[in-house]
Amino acid sequence: MILFITHVNSQSNNKKLFYVDSYLTTSNENNFEYIKEIEDYDSRKKEYNIKIYYKSGKIYLIGTTTNKDRVKLEGKCLYYFENGKKKQVANYHDNLPTGKQFYYHENGVFKAETEVEISKDKKISYTKILNYFDENNVQKVVNGEGEYSEDYDHNKERSKGLVKDFLKEGLWNGEIKELKASFSEQYSKGKLVIGHSIDSLNNKYTYTEIEERAHPKKGINNFYSYVQNCGIIPKNIEGGVYGQILLSLEVTETGKLENITAYADDKFGVTANAIQLISQYENWIPGKHRGIIVKTHFTLPITFK
């Protein structure tokens, strides 16, 4: 038996539409941030044209994905503000930003030119800051030298500091609006040396990594062993099951799994059974962002051979 995965919220001719959440994971009409459109969904291709829309129907992203069920960007990708103005011209390889990146302010003024370099093992990336202009079109970074202001996730997080030889250098200060926290960081040749953050309750944290991923207390191998042996394939299914299911999971600040959903569903009950069994795996160490414990998200592929 072959496990075919399809979960379509809407379709039009050779295009299919999906509700997706803030992580661009397939969701539902009660919990979505964007709408994803895939061209030629029913065909087998190496790459698919993808468009993602704001709830308002305005375009957010235009690009190419190598996976029709999971956003895996490749090549040139265009981002837009909801007012219709261009936000970013990005370049990807295997869903990682690489090469030249171009940014724009919401008022249409050109913002920045950067260049991302990735190590061969894909574990470390370096961002060179080439040029930067503020909202009034005043150039603050010229050929890798000057003062730079950066923002993340629709201005929910901002930081500011010096750039020397194209890389972050010295003291950088910033704020995380969603966590009502502030932080200061020391950089040397673009590498974070140490950071200090203060949350809304005046708790202080020290860190040397901006992101720390959540992980099982017993180790990731124990978790994978559980997934392999917990009996995801229902006993009433006859014959072999082949294919892959993709699950989206969140680890809460207290170390519990929640909001386990699938990128797509199947008619045999395998996906539903996987969600139920994996939700029973407990005891996770939560992730951290700039030293502060936060809810984190990751994707779990389960392959049947």
PDB file of C-alpha atoms in Angstrom:
ATOM      1  CA  MET A   1       0.000   0.000   0.000  1.00  0.00           C
ATOM      2  CA  ILE A   2       1.309   3.417  -0.935  1.00  0.00           C
ATOM      3  CA  LEU A   3       0.614   6.289   1.411  1.00  0.00           C
ATOM      4  CA  PHE A   4      -0.602   9.207  -0.686  1.00  0.00           C
ATOM      5  CA  ILE A   5      -0.785  12.481   1.195  1.00  0.00           C
ATOM      6  CA  THR A   6      -3.233  15.154   0.129  1.00  0.00           C
ATOM      7  CA  HIS A   7      -4.839  17.865   2.186  1.00  0.00           C
ATOM      8  CA  VAL A   8      -6.272  20.664   0.133  1.00  0.00           C
ATOM      9  CA  ASN A   9      -8.307  23.549   1.477  1.00  0.00           C
ATOM     10  CA  SER A  10      -9.126  25.010  -1.919  1.00  0.00           C
ATOM     11  CA  GLN A  11      -8.211  24.524  -5.556  1.00  0.00           C
ATOM     12  CA  SER A  12      -8.547  26.250  -8.900  1.00  0.00           C
ATOM     13  CA  ASN A  13      -7.636  24.574 -12.198  1.00  0.00           C
ATOM     14  CA  ASN A  14      -4.022  23.384 -11.873  1.00  0.00           C
ATOM     15  CA  LYS A  15      -3.355  25.504  -8.756  1.00  0.00           C
ATOM     16  CA  LYS A  16      -4.035  24.524  -5.152  1.00  0.00           C
ATOM     17  CA  LEU A  17      -4.439  26.751  -2.129  1.00  0.00           C
ATOM     18  CA  PHE A  18      -3.520  25.973   1.479  1.00  0.00           C
ATOM     19  CA  TYR A  19      -3.972  27.804   4.748  1.00  0.00           C
ATOM     20  CA  VAL A  20      -0.541  28.197   6.420  1.00  0.00           C
ATOM     21  CA  ASP A  21       0.551  29.524   9.809  1.00  0.00           C
ATOM     22  CA  SER A  22       3.337  31.974  10.647  1.00  0.00           C
ATOM     23  CA  TYR A  23       5.902  29.211  10.063  1.00  0.00           C
ATOM     24  CA  LEU A  24       4.385  28.618   6.586  1.00  0.00           C
ATOM     25  CA  THR A  25       3.213  25.220   7.814  1.00  0.00           C
ATOM     26  CA  THR A  26      -0.104  23.909   6.454  1.00  0.00           C
ATOM     27  CA  SER A  27      -2.834  24.880   8.901  1.00  0.00           C
ATOM     28  CA  ASN A  28      -6.612  25.423   8.784  1.00  0.00           C
ATOM     29  CA  GLU A  29      -9.080  28.262   8.399  1.00  0.00           C
ATOM     30  CA  ASN A  30      -9.283  28.750  12.163  1.00  0.00           C
ATOM     31  CA  ASN A  31      -5.540  29.181  12.664  1.00  0.00           C
ATOM     32  CA  PHE A  32      -3.704  30.737   9.723  1.00  0.00           C
ATOM     33  CA  GLU A  33      -1.579  33.766   8.900  1.00  0.00           C
ATOM     34  CA  TYR A  34      -1.192  33.394   5.133  1.00  0.00           C
ATOM     35  CA  ILE A  35      -2.586  31.513   2.135  1.00  0.00           C
ATOM     36  CA  LYS A  36      -0.161  29.455   0.035  1.00  0.00           C
ATOM     37  CA  GLU A  37      -0.683  28.840  -3.678  1.00  0.00           C
ATOM     38  CA  ILE A  38       1.165  26.050  -5.519  1.00  0.00           C
ATOM     39  CA  GLU A  39       1.084  25.795  -9.310  1.00  0.00           C
ATOM     40  CA  ASP A  40       0.893  22.350 -10.990  1.00  0.00           C
ATOM     41  CA  TYR A  41       0.417  20.671  -7.615  1.00  0.00           C
ATOM     42  CA  ASP A  42      -0.795  17.401  -9.140  1.00  0.00           C
ATOM     43  CA  SER A  43       2.296  17.019 -11.318  1.00  0.00           C
ATOM     44  CA  ARG A  44       5.697  15.645 -10.329  1.00  0.00           C
ATOM     45  CA  LYS A  45       8.352  18.317 -10.723  1.00  0.00           C
ATOM     46  CA  LYS A  46      11.687  19.279  -9.219  1.00  0.00           C
ATOM     47  CA  GLU A  47      10.467  22.817  -8.577  1.00  0.00           C
ATOM     48  CA  TYR A  48       7.045  24.472  -8.174  1.00  0.00           C
ATOM     49  CA  ASN A  49       6.038  28.094  -8.489  1.00  0.00           C
ATOM     50  CA  ILE A  50       4.766  29.348  -5.159  1.00  0.00           C
ATOM     51  CA  LYS A  51       2.863  32.440  -4.085  1.00  0.00           C
ATOM     52  CA  ILE A  52       1.932  33.331  -0.526  1.00  0.00           C
ATOM     53  CA  TYR A  53      -0.738  35.911   0.298  1.00  0.00           C
ATOM     54  CA  TYR A  54      -1.612  37.976   3.355  1.00  0.00           C
ATOM     55  CA  LYS A  55      -5.075  37.437   4.828  1.00  0.00           C
ATOM     56  CA  SER A  56      -6.099  40.590   2.977  1.00  0.00           C
ATOM     57  CA  GLY A  57      -5.322  38.889  -0.329  1.00  0.00           C
ATOM     58  CA  LYS A  58      -2.260  41.064  -0.977  1.00  0.00           C
ATOM     59  CA  ILE A  59       0.848  39.258  -2.172  1.00  0.00           C
ATOM     60  CA  TYR A  60       3.506  38.452   0.454  1.00  0.00           C
ATOM     61  CA  LEU A  61       5.932  36.172  -1.393  1.00  0.00           C
ATOM     62  CA  ILE A  62       6.642  35.000  -4.942  1.00  0.00           C
ATOM     63  CA  GLY A  63       9.237  32.316  -5.529  1.00  0.00           C
ATOM     64  CA  THR A  64      10.057  28.677  -6.148  1.00  0.00           C
ATOM     65  CA  THR A  65       9.849  25.687  -3.809  1.00  0.00           C
ATOM     66  CA  THR A  66      11.356  22.241  -4.285  1.00  0.00           C
ATOM     67  CA  ASN A  67       8.639  20.656  -2.137  1.00  0.00           C
ATOM     68  CA  LYS A  68       4.959  21.157  -2.940  1.00  0.00           C
ATOM     69  CA  ASP A  69       3.735  20.223   0.564  1.00  0.00           C
ATOM     70  CA  ARG A  70       6.409  22.037   2.523  1.00  0.00           C
ATOM     71  CA  VAL A  71       7.867  25.457   1.755  1.00  0.00           C
ATOM     72  CA  LYS A  72      11.468  24.799   0.731  1.00  0.00           C
ATOM     73  CA  LEU A  73      12.649  27.856  -1.161  1.00  0.00           C
ATOM     74  CA  GLU A  74      15.156  27.741  -3.991  1.00  0.00           C
ATOM     75  CA  GLY A  75      16.602  30.512  -6.145  1.00  0.00           C
ATOM     76  CA  LYS A  76      15.275  34.052  -6.333  1.00  0.00           C
ATOM     77  CA  CYS A  77      12.360  34.996  -4.079  1.00  0.00           C
ATOM     78  CA  LEU A  78      10.474  38.311  -3.817  1.00  0.00           C
ATOM     79  CA  TYR A  79       8.832  39.555  -0.602  1.00  0.00           C
ATOM     80  CA  TYR A  80       6.322  42.404  -0.375  1.00  0.00           C
ATOM     81  CA  PHE A  81       4.881  44.620   2.333  1.00  0.00           C
ATOM     82  CA  GLU A  82       1.110  44.494   2.651  1.00  0.00           C
ATOM     83  CA  ASN A  83       0.955  47.970   1.100  1.00  0.00           C
ATOM     84  CA  GLY A  84       2.239  46.403  -2.129  1.00  0.00           C
ATOM     85  CA  LYS A  85       5.765  47.824  -1.994  1.00  0.00           C
ATOM     86  CA  LYS A  86       8.760  45.524  -2.395  1.00  0.00           C
ATOM     87  CA  LYS A  87      10.256  44.333   0.891  1.00  0.00           C
ATOM     88  CA  GLN A  88      13.133  42.037  -0.074  1.00  0.00           C
ATOM     89  CA  VAL A  89      14.810  40.360  -3.020  1.00  0.00           C
ATOM     90  CA  ALA A  90      16.224  37.155  -1.558  1.00  0.00           C
ATOM     91  CA  ASN A  91      18.267  34.268  -2.893  1.00  0.00           C
ATOM     92  CA  TYR A  92      18.010  30.743  -1.492  1.00  0.00           C
ATOM     93  CA  HIS A  93      19.670  27.373  -1.826  1.00  0.00           C
ATOM     94  CA  ASP A  94      18.084  24.405  -0.091  1.00  0.00           C
ATOM     95  CA  ASN A  95      15.827  26.798   1.856  1.00  0.00           C
ATOM     96  CA  LEU A  96      18.788  28.756   3.264  1.00  0.00           C
ATOM     97  CA  PRO A  97      19.491  32.393   2.342  1.00  0.00           C
ATOM     98  CA  THR A  98      22.682  32.577   0.303  1.00  0.00           C
ATOM     99  CA  GLY A  99      24.479  35.161  -1.791  1.00  0.00           C
ATOM    100  CA  LYS A 100      23.241  38.721  -2.282  1.00  0.00           C
ATOM    101  CA  GLN A 101      20.138  39.919  -0.413  1.00  0.00           C
ATOM    102  CA  PHE A 102      18.432  43.271  -1.036  1.00  0.00           C
ATOM    103  CA  TYR A 103      16.061  44.997   1.400  1.00  0.00           C
ATOM    104  CA  TYR A 104      13.639  47.945   1.160  1.00  0.00           C
ATOM    105  CA  HIS A 105      11.887  50.200   3.665  1.00  0.00           C
ATOM    106  CA  GLU A 106       8.090  50.176   3.776  1.00  0.00           C
ATOM    107  CA  ASN A 107       8.051  53.652   2.190  1.00  0.00           C
ATOM    108  CA  GLY A 108       9.808  52.222  -0.879  1.00  0.00           C
ATOM    109  CA  VAL A 109      13.305  53.579  -0.143  1.00  0.00           C
ATOM    110  CA  PHE A 110      16.145  51.116  -0.757  1.00  0.00           C
ATOM    111  CA  LYS A 111      17.373  49.866   2.609  1.00  0.00           C
ATOM    112  CA  ALA A 112      20.313  47.473   2.478  1.00  0.00           C
ATOM    113  CA  GLU A 113      22.526  45.193   0.461  1.00  0.00           C
ATOM    114  CA  THR A 114      23.979  42.178   2.274  1.00  0.00           C
ATOM    115  CA  GLU A 115      25.705  38.958   1.283  1.00  0.00           C
ATOM    116  CA  VAL A 116      25.271  35.601   3.035  1.00  0.00           C
ATOM    117  CA  GLU A 117      28.017  33.004   3.018  1.00  0.00           C
ATOM    118  CA  ILE A 118      27.354  29.470   4.303  1.00  0.00           C
ATOM    119  CA  SER A 119      29.919  26.970   5.551  1.00  0.00           C
ATOM    120  CA  LYS A 120      30.245  23.668   3.675  1.00  0.00           C
ATOM    121  CA  ASP A 121      28.485  21.757   6.478  1.00  0.00           C
ATOM    122  CA  LYS A 122      25.643  24.336   6.386  1.00  0.00           C
ATOM    123  CA  LYS A 123      25.940  24.827  10.149  1.00  0.00           C
ATOM    124  CA  ILE A 124      27.381  28.342  10.116  1.00  0.00           C
ATOM    125  CA  SER A 125      26.362  31.341   8.031  1.00  0.00           C
ATOM    126  CA  TYR A 126      28.025  34.732   7.815  1.00  0.00           C
ATOM    127  CA  THR A 127      26.221  37.895   6.753  1.00  0.00           C
ATOM    128  CA  LYS A 128      28.280  40.675   5.243  1.00  0.00           C
ATOM    129  CA  ILE A 129      26.666  44.107   5.464  1.00  0.00           C
ATOM    130  CA  LEU A 130      27.675  45.943   2.315  1.00  0.00           C
ATOM    131  CA  ASN A 131      25.540  49.104   2.226  1.00  0.00           C
ATOM    132  CA  TYR A 132      22.691  50.526   4.306  1.00  0.00           C
ATOM    133  CA  PHE A 133      20.342  53.524   3.913  1.00  0.00           C
ATOM    134  CA  ASP A 134      17.860  54.798   6.509  1.00  0.00           C
ATOM    135  CA  GLU A 135      14.197  55.606   5.729  1.00  0.00           C
ATOM    136  CA  ASN A 136      15.192  59.106   4.612  1.00  0.00           C
ATOM    137  CA  ASN A 137      17.625  57.676   2.049  1.00  0.00           C
ATOM    138  CA  VAL A 138      20.680  58.741   4.060  1.00  0.00           C
ATOM    139  CA  GLN A 139      23.474  56.185   3.643  1.00  0.00           C
ATOM    140  CA  LYS A 140      24.731  54.960   7.035  1.00  0.00           C
ATOM    141  CA  VAL A 141      26.911  52.039   5.902  1.00  0.00           C
ATOM    142  CA  VAL A 142      29.238  52.577   2.960  1.00  0.00           C
ATOM    143  CA  ASN A 143      31.175  49.609   1.563  1.00  0.00           C
ATOM    144  CA  GLY A 144      31.002  47.682   4.822  1.00  0.00           C
ATOM    145  CA  GLU A 145      31.724  50.549   7.223  1.00  0.00           C
ATOM    146  CA  GLY A 146      29.273  52.502   9.395  1.00  0.00           C
ATOM    147  CA  GLU A 147      26.247  52.166  11.679  1.00  0.00           C
ATOM    148  CA  TYR A 148      23.549  49.608  10.895  1.00  0.00           C
ATOM    149  CA  SER A 149      19.975  49.120  12.118  1.00  0.00           C
ATOM    150  CA  GLU A 150      18.292  45.783  11.520  1.00  0.00           C
ATOM    151  CA  ASP A 151      14.825  44.462  12.256  1.00  0.00           C
ATOM    152  CA  TYR A 152      13.264  41.028  12.256  1.00  0.00           C
ATOM    153  CA  ASP A 153       9.792  39.535  11.920  1.00  0.00           C
ATOM    154  CA  HIS A 154       7.801  42.639  10.917  1.00  0.00           C
ATOM    155  CA  ASN A 155       9.719  44.932  13.301  1.00  0.00           C
ATOM    156  CA  LYS A 156       8.991  42.763  16.351  1.00  0.00           C
ATOM    157  CA  GLU A 157      12.718  42.792  17.075  1.00  0.00           C
ATOM    158  CA  ARG A 158      15.281  45.495  16.383  1.00  0.00           C
ATOM    159  CA  SER A 159      18.967  46.074  17.027  1.00  0.00           C
ATOM    160  CA  LYS A 160      21.586  48.676  16.187  1.00  0.00           C
ATOM    161  CA  GLY A 161      25.370  48.802  16.149  1.00  0.00           C
ATOM    162  CA  LEU A 162      28.598  49.314  14.254  1.00  0.00           C
ATOM    163  CA  VAL A 163      29.792  47.553  11.106  1.00  0.00           C
ATOM    164  CA  LYS A 164      33.504  47.189  10.380  1.00  0.00           C
ATOM    165  CA  ASP A 165      34.982  45.344   7.402  1.00  0.00           C
ATOM    166  CA  PHE A 166      31.431  44.296   6.436  1.00  0.00           C
ATOM    167  CA  LEU A 167      30.765  42.542   9.783  1.00  0.00           C
ATOM    168  CA  LYS A 168      29.189  43.384  13.125  1.00  0.00           C
ATOM    169  CA  GLU A 169      31.717  44.774  15.559  1.00  0.00           C
ATOM    170  CA  GLY A 170      31.660  45.942  19.179  1.00  0.00           C
ATOM    171  CA  LEU A 171      28.505  46.728  21.163  1.00  0.00           C
ATOM    172  CA  TRP A 172      25.035  46.197  19.681  1.00  0.00           C
ATOM    173  CA  ASN A 173      21.814  47.091  21.526  1.00  0.00           C
ATOM    174  CA  GLY A 174      18.262  46.026  20.773  1.00  0.00           C
ATOM    175  CA  GLU A 175      14.758  45.162  21.913  1.00  0.00           C
ATOM    176  CA  ILE A 176      12.327  42.258  21.519  1.00  0.00           C
ATOM    177  CA  LYS A 177       8.842  43.764  21.521  1.00  0.00           C
ATOM    178  CA  GLU A 178       6.926  40.499  21.829  1.00  0.00           C
ATOM    179  CA  LEU A 179       8.885  39.502  24.959  1.00  0.00           C
ATOM    180  CA  LYS A 180       9.105  43.072  26.248  1.00  0.00           C
ATOM    181  CA  ALA A 181      12.823  42.518  26.606  1.00  0.00           C
ATOM    182  CA  SER A 182      16.022  44.412  25.820  1.00  0.00           C
ATOM    183  CA  PHE A 183      19.492  43.101  25.054  1.00  0.00           C
ATOM    184  CA  SER A 184      23.108  44.112  24.511  1.00  0.00           C
ATOM    185  CA  GLU A 185      25.683  42.057  22.638  1.00  0.00           C
ATOM    186  CA  GLN A 186      29.410  42.174  21.973  1.00  0.00           C
ATOM    187  CA  TYR A 187      30.654  41.149  18.522  1.00  0.00           C
ATOM    188  CA  SER A 188      34.110  40.483  17.136  1.00  0.00           C
ATOM    189  CA  LYS A 189      34.489  40.128  13.359  1.00  0.00           C
ATOM    190  CA  GLY A 190      30.809  39.285  13.008  1.00  0.00           C
ATOM    191  CA  LYS A 191      30.785  36.591  15.685  1.00  0.00           C
ATOM    192  CA  LEU A 192      28.755  36.942  18.875  1.00  0.00           C
ATOM    193  CA  VAL A 193      31.118  36.924  21.863  1.00  0.00           C
ATOM    194  CA  ILE A 194      28.564  37.358  24.654  1.00  0.00           C
ATOM    195  CA  GLY A 195      25.069  38.727  25.093  1.00  0.00           C
ATOM    196  CA  HIS A 196      22.951  39.946  28.001  1.00  0.00           C
ATOM    197  CA  SER A 197      19.165  40.281  27.991  1.00  0.00           C
ATOM    198  CA  ILE A 198      16.606  41.607  30.486  1.00  0.00           C
ATOM    199  CA  ASP A 199      12.950  40.552  30.358  1.00  0.00           C
ATOM    200  CA  SER A 200       9.815  42.409  31.485  1.00  0.00           C
ATOM    201  CA  LEU A 201      10.264  41.177  35.087  1.00  0.00           C
ATOM    202  CA  ASN A 202      13.843  42.455  35.163  1.00  0.00           C
ATOM    203  CA  ASN A 203      15.253  38.920  35.056  1.00  0.00           C
ATOM    204  CA  LYS A 204      18.733  38.905  33.524  1.00  0.00           C
ATOM    205  CA  TYR A 205      20.170  36.291  31.166  1.00  0.00           C
ATOM    206  CA  THR A 206      23.596  35.678  29.647  1.00  0.00           C
ATOM    207  CA  TYR A 207      24.094  33.807  26.387  1.00  0.00           C
ATOM    208  CA  THR A 208      26.610  33.030  23.654  1.00  0.00           C
ATOM    209  CA  GLU A 209      24.070  31.770  21.081  1.00  0.00           C
ATOM    210  CA  ILE A 210      21.117  33.788  19.836  1.00  0.00           C
ATOM    211  CA  GLU A 211      19.002  30.673  19.255  1.00  0.00           C
ATOM    212  CA  GLU A 212      19.057  27.473  21.318  1.00  0.00           C
ATOM    213  CA  ARG A 213      16.806  24.757  19.940  1.00  0.00           C
ATOM    214  CA  ALA A 214      14.464  22.712  22.113  1.00  0.00           C
ATOM    215  CA  HIS A 215      15.507  19.085  22.597  1.00  0.00           C
ATOM    216  CA  PRO A 216      14.385  15.970  24.500  1.00  0.00           C
ATOM    217  CA  LYS A 217      15.808  15.522  28.004  1.00  0.00           C
ATOM    218  CA  LYS A 218      16.739  11.935  27.111  1.00  0.00           C
ATOM    219  CA  GLY A 219      18.421  13.033  23.894  1.00  0.00           C
ATOM    220  CA  ILE A 220      17.299  13.261  20.300  1.00  0.00           C
ATOM    221  CA  ASN A 221      18.230   9.625  19.585  1.00  0.00           C
ATOM    222  CA  ASN A 222      15.804   8.482  22.270  1.00  0.00           C
ATOM    223  CA  PHE A 223      13.061  10.516  20.621  1.00  0.00           C
ATOM    224  CA  TYR A 224      13.809   9.076  17.169  1.00  0.00           C
ATOM    225  CA  SER A 225      13.812   5.571  18.665  1.00  0.00           C
ATOM    226  CA  TYR A 226      10.389   6.239  20.161  1.00  0.00           C
ATOM    227  CA  VAL A 227       9.054   7.465  16.819  1.00  0.00           C
ATOM    228  CA  GLN A 228      10.382   4.355  15.097  1.00  0.00           C
ATOM    229  CA  ASN A 229       8.970   1.884  17.608  1.00  0.00           C
ATOM    230  CA  CYS A 230       5.734   3.416  18.926  1.00  0.00           C
ATOM    231  CA  GLY A 231       3.506   1.786  16.295  1.00  0.00           C
ATOM    232  CA  ILE A 232       2.537   4.681  14.065  1.00  0.00           C
ATOM    233  CA  ILE A 233       1.112   2.412  11.361  1.00  0.00           C
ATOM    234  CA  PRO A 234      -2.330   1.199  12.558  1.00  0.00           C
ATOM    235  CA  LYS A 235      -2.601  -2.590  12.951  1.00  0.00           C
ATOM    236  CA  ASN A 236      -5.684  -2.787  10.728  1.00  0.00           C
ATOM    237  CA  ILE A 237      -3.686  -1.701   7.650  1.00  0.00           C
ATOM    238  CA  GLU A 238      -2.727  -4.622   5.442  1.00  0.00           C
ATOM    239  CA  GLY A 239       0.329  -4.619   3.206  1.00  0.00           C
ATOM    240  CA  GLY A 240       3.256  -2.241   3.179  1.00  0.00           C
ATOM    241  CA  VAL A 241       3.080   1.475   3.696  1.00  0.00           C
ATOM    242  CA  TYR A 242       5.430   3.655   1.678  1.00  0.00           C
ATOM    243  CA  GLY A 243       5.926   7.409   1.635  1.00  0.00           C
ATOM    244  CA  GLN A 244       6.497  10.221   4.085  1.00  0.00           C
ATOM    245  CA  ILE A 245       4.456  12.350   6.451  1.00  0.00           C
ATOM    246  CA  LEU A 246       5.594  15.758   7.694  1.00  0.00           C
ATOM    247  CA  LEU A 247       4.556  16.958  11.131  1.00  0.00           C
ATOM    248  CA  SER A 248       4.798  20.447  12.586  1.00  0.00           C
ATOM    249  CA  LEU A 249       5.447  20.587  16.344  1.00  0.00           C
ATOM    250  CA  GLU A 250       5.856  23.243  19.012  1.00  0.00           C
ATOM    251  CA  VAL A 251       7.692  22.900  22.314  1.00  0.00           C
ATOM    252  CA  THR A 252       6.252  25.205  24.970  1.00  0.00           C
ATOM    253  CA  GLU A 253       8.154  27.233  27.551  1.00  0.00           C
ATOM    254  CA  THR A 254       7.455  24.432  30.070  1.00  0.00           C
ATOM    255  CA  GLY A 255       8.817  21.698  27.802  1.00  0.00           C
ATOM    256  CA  LYS A 256       5.568  20.192  26.528  1.00  0.00           C
ATOM    257  CA  LEU A 257       4.665  19.337  22.944  1.00  0.00           C
ATOM    258  CA  GLU A 258       1.623  21.080  21.526  1.00  0.00           C
ATOM    259  CA  ASN A 259       0.004  22.161  18.259  1.00  0.00           C
ATOM    260  CA  ILE A 260       1.139  19.002  16.480  1.00  0.00           C
ATOM    261  CA  THR A 261      -0.247  19.184  12.963  1.00  0.00           C
ATOM    262  CA  ALA A 262       0.492  17.600   9.598  1.00  0.00           C
ATOM    263  CA  TYR A 263       1.501  19.339   6.399  1.00  0.00           C
ATOM    264  CA  ALA A 264      -0.925  16.951   4.702  1.00  0.00           C
ATOM    265  CA  ASP A 265      -3.317  14.148   5.664  1.00  0.00           C
ATOM    266  CA  ASP A 266      -3.967  10.601   4.443  1.00  0.00           C
ATOM    267  CA  LYS A 267      -7.052   8.403   4.197  1.00  0.00           C
ATOM    268  CA  PHE A 268      -5.530   5.447   6.059  1.00  0.00           C
ATOM    269  CA  GLY A 269      -5.275   7.102   9.477  1.00  0.00           C
ATOM    270  CA  VAL A 270      -1.478   6.937   9.645  1.00  0.00           C
ATOM    271  CA  THR A 271      -1.037  10.699  10.052  1.00  0.00           C
ATOM    272  CA  ALA A 272      -3.712  10.977  12.746  1.00  0.00           C
ATOM    273  CA  ASN A 273      -2.180   8.043  14.618  1.00  0.00           C
ATOM    274  CA  ALA A 274       1.293   9.614  14.401  1.00  0.00           C
ATOM    275  CA  ILE A 275       0.025  12.881  15.879  1.00  0.00           C
ATOM    276  CA  GLN A 276      -1.641  11.057  18.778  1.00  0.00           C
ATOM    277  CA  LEU A 277       1.387   8.906  19.633  1.00  0.00           C
ATOM    278  CA  ILE A 278       4.020  11.626  19.312  1.00  0.00           C
ATOM    279  CA  SER A 279       1.973  13.967  21.520  1.00  0.00           C
ATOM    280  CA  GLN A 280       2.522  11.413  24.323  1.00  0.00           C
ATOM    281  CA  TYR A 281       6.293  11.849  24.268  1.00  0.00           C
ATOM    282  CA  GLU A 282       7.117  14.128  27.200  1.00  0.00           C
ATOM    283  CA  ASN A 283      10.050  15.779  28.941  1.00  0.00           C
ATOM    284  CA  TRP A 284      11.542  18.347  26.558  1.00  0.00           C
ATOM    285  CA  ILE A 285      14.053  21.051  27.398  1.00  0.00           C
ATOM    286  CA  PRO A 286      12.563  24.256  25.943  1.00  0.00           C
ATOM    287  CA  GLY A 287      14.388  26.449  23.472  1.00  0.00           C
ATOM    288  CA  LYS A 288      15.814  29.884  24.162  1.00  0.00           C
ATOM    289  CA  HIS A 289      16.024  33.140  22.247  1.00  0.00           C
ATOM    290  CA  ARG A 290      18.754  35.470  23.399  1.00  0.00           C
ATOM    291  CA  GLY A 291      18.866  33.550  26.678  1.00  0.00           C
ATOM    292  CA  ILE A 292      15.116  33.796  27.348  1.00  0.00           C
ATOM    293  CA  ILE A 293      13.027  30.600  27.355  1.00  0.00           C
ATOM    294  CA  VAL A 294      10.521  30.704  24.480  1.00  0.00           C
ATOM    295  CA  LYS A 295       8.108  28.503  22.583  1.00  0.00           C
ATOM    296  CA  THR A 296       9.879  26.949  19.589  1.00  0.00           C
ATOM    297  CA  HIS A 297       8.788  25.214  16.405  1.00  0.00           C
ATOM    298  CA  PHE A 298      10.279  22.422  14.302  1.00  0.00           C
ATOM    299  CA  THR A 299       9.320  20.026  11.530  1.00  0.00           C
ATOM    300  CA  LEU A 300       9.500  16.239  11.878  1.00  0.00           C
ATOM    301  CA  PRO A 301       9.621  14.070   8.728  1.00  0.00           C
ATOM    302  CA  ILE A 302       8.610  10.398   9.165  1.00  0.00           C
ATOM    303  CA  THR A 303       9.506   8.125   6.260  1.00  0.00           C
ATOM    304  CA  PHE A 304       8.037   4.690   5.568  1.00  0.00           C
ATOM    305  CA  LYS A 305      10.029   2.346   3.339  1.00  0.00           C
TER     306      LYS A 305
END
